[in-house]
Amino acid sequence: MCSRRRIAVVIPAFNEEKSIGEVVHSIRGLGEGFDAIVINDNSTDRTTEVALKAGAVVIELPCNLGIGGAVQTGYKFARDRGYDACIQVDGDGQHPADQIPRLIAPLFEDGYDMVIGSRFVTDSDYEISFMRLVGIKVLSFFLKITTGMDVKDTTSGFRAINRKVLELFANEYPQDYPEPESLVFAHKKGLRVKEIPTRMASRMYGKSSITPILSAYYMIKVMLAMFIDLFKK
Amino acid sequence: MLHMQFIIGLISIGFFIVTFEFIRKRYLREEYAILWLLTSLAIAVLSLWPGLIDIISRITGFYYITAILIVIFVFLIAILMHYSIVISRIKDMNKELVQRYALLEYKIKELEEKKNLK
C-alpha cells in the first residue's frame, strides 16, 4: 500500500478502560499512516486517560450518544482532517489490529467503497451464541431479499470505508442500529460493498450489549428500521 | 345536568390556570401551550353551552358516547404524534450539537498544546 495514505482508525468506546489501552497500542503498532481516534461516549471510567496514555487522539462526547453517534463523530473528524479512509474498530479488543490492513486494501486496490470484516470463518476463536447466530442469519436473509446484497455478518462493527463514504456518513449516519442500517444506506447510494472473512478474538472484558432474551425483539426492531430505511428520502 | 355543567366548568378553569402557570414559570413554551389553552377554552365553551354537543352530533352524525370517546382518542393520538416528532427533532439537534462540541473541544485542546510548546 502507498505510504502516503492516512487511515483513521475510529474506536467508539464506552467504559472500556480495561481493553482500550491494548487496542490503541496494537493500532499504533501498525506504523505510519494509521491514527487511533478514540471517541469516548461519555464513559464514567478512565477510558480517556488510558487511551491518551497509549497515544490515541481522544474526542470526548459530553453526553452519551450511543454507538451510531459516536462513530459518526469519528467520521466527521476524519472528514475534516482529510483522511483517505476510515476503519471502525471496537474498543473491547475483539477486532485484532493485524486484520486492519487486510480490510483497508480492497478500498484502494479493487475500488470498493466499503469492506466488512466478517466473523464467519473457521480459524476464528470468536464464540457466538446460538440466538445471536440465528439473529444474524435472519438479518442477512432479510437484507438479501430487500436489497439483493450478500452480507453474512450484518452486525459486524469491523468495517472500512473510503473517502467517498466517509463524507456520506459524516453527513448522514443511522443512529439506532448503525451496522445493519448503514448497509441499506449503502445499497441505496449504490456503493460497492465487500465482505471478507476476518479472524476475531473473544471479548477481553465485558459482554455483548445484545442479550439472548432480547435478541428476538432486537431483530424485529432492526428489520423494521431497515425496511423503513428503504423508503427514506 | 346543571351539576355536570358546573363540574366541567371547574375543570376548564383549573386546566386554564395550570396551563397559564406553566407558561409563567417557563415550564412550557408558548408555542406548545397554545394547544392546551385552546383545549381548556373548548371545554369551557362546552360547559357554558351544552347545546353545542347536540349541534355537533347532528352535523357529524356522532350520537353515541363511544363515538365522542373516539374523537377524544384521535385528538390525544395526534398530540402524542406531534410530541414524538418534536422529540425526534430535538434529539437530532442534540446529537449534532454534542458532536460539534466534542470536535471543537478537541481542537481547542490541540491549539493550547501547540501554544504551550512554543
Coordinates of N, CA and C in Angstrom, one line a residue, chain A residues 57-62 69 72-73 76-77 81 175, chain B residues 94-96 98-99 101-103 105-107 109-110:
Chain A
V57 N -5.7 9.8 19.7 CA -6.4 11.1 19.7 C -7.7 10.7 20.5
V58 N -8.1 11.5 21.5 CA -9.3 11.2 22.2 C -10.3 12.3 22.1
I59 N -11.5 12.0 21.6 CA -12.6 13.0 21.5 C -13.6 12.6 22.5
E60 N -14.0 13.5 23.4 CA -14.9 13.2 24.4 C -16.3 13.8 24.2
L61 N -17.3 12.9 24.1 CA -18.7 13.4 24.0 C -19.2 13.8 25.3
P62 N -19.8 15.0 25.4 CA -20.4 15.5 26.7 C -21.6 14.7 27.1
G69 N -23.9 7.6 17.0 CA -23.5 9.0 17.2 C -22.0 9.1 17.4
Q72 N -20.1 8.3 14.1 CA -20.2 9.4 13.2 C -19.4 10.6 13.6
T73 N -19.2 10.8 14.9 CA -18.2 11.9 15.4 C -16.8 11.6 14.8
K76 N -16.8 12.5 11.2 CA -16.7 13.9 11.0 C -15.3 14.4 11.2
F77 N -14.6 13.9 12.2 CA -13.3 14.2 12.5 C -12.4 13.9 11.3
R81 N -10.2 16.3 8.8 CA -8.8 16.3 8.8 C -8.2 15.6 7.5
Q175 N -28.6 6.1 13.4 CA -28.2 6.2 14.8 C -28.7 5.0 15.6
Chain B
N94 N -29.7 17.7 19.2 CA -28.8 17.5 20.4 C -27.6 16.7 19.9
K95 N -27.8 15.7 19.1 CA -26.7 14.8 18.6 C -25.7 15.7 17.8
E96 N -26.2 16.6 16.9 CA -25.3 17.4 16.1 C -24.5 18.3 17.1
V98 N -23.8 17.9 20.3 CA -22.8 17.1 21.1 C -21.6 16.8 20.2
Q99 N -21.8 16.4 19.0 CA -20.7 16.1 18.1 C -19.8 17.3 17.8
Y101 N -19.6 20.1 19.5 CA -19.0 20.5 20.8 C -17.7 19.7 21.0
A102 N -17.8 18.3 20.9 CA -16.7 17.4 21.2 C -15.5 17.7 20.2
L103 N -15.9 17.9 18.9 CA -14.8 18.2 17.9 C -14.2 19.6 18.2
E105 N -14.0 21.1 21.1 CA -13.2 21.0 22.4 C -11.8 20.3 22.1
Y106 N -11.9 19.3 21.2 CA -10.6 18.7 20.9 C -9.7 19.7 20.2
K107 N -10.3 20.5 19.3 CA -9.5 21.5 18.5 C -8.9 22.5 19.5
K109 N -8.1 22.0 22.7 CA -7.0 21.4 23.4 C -5.8 21.3 22.6
E110 N -6.0 21.0 21.3 CA -4.9 20.8 20.4 C -4.1 22.2 20.2

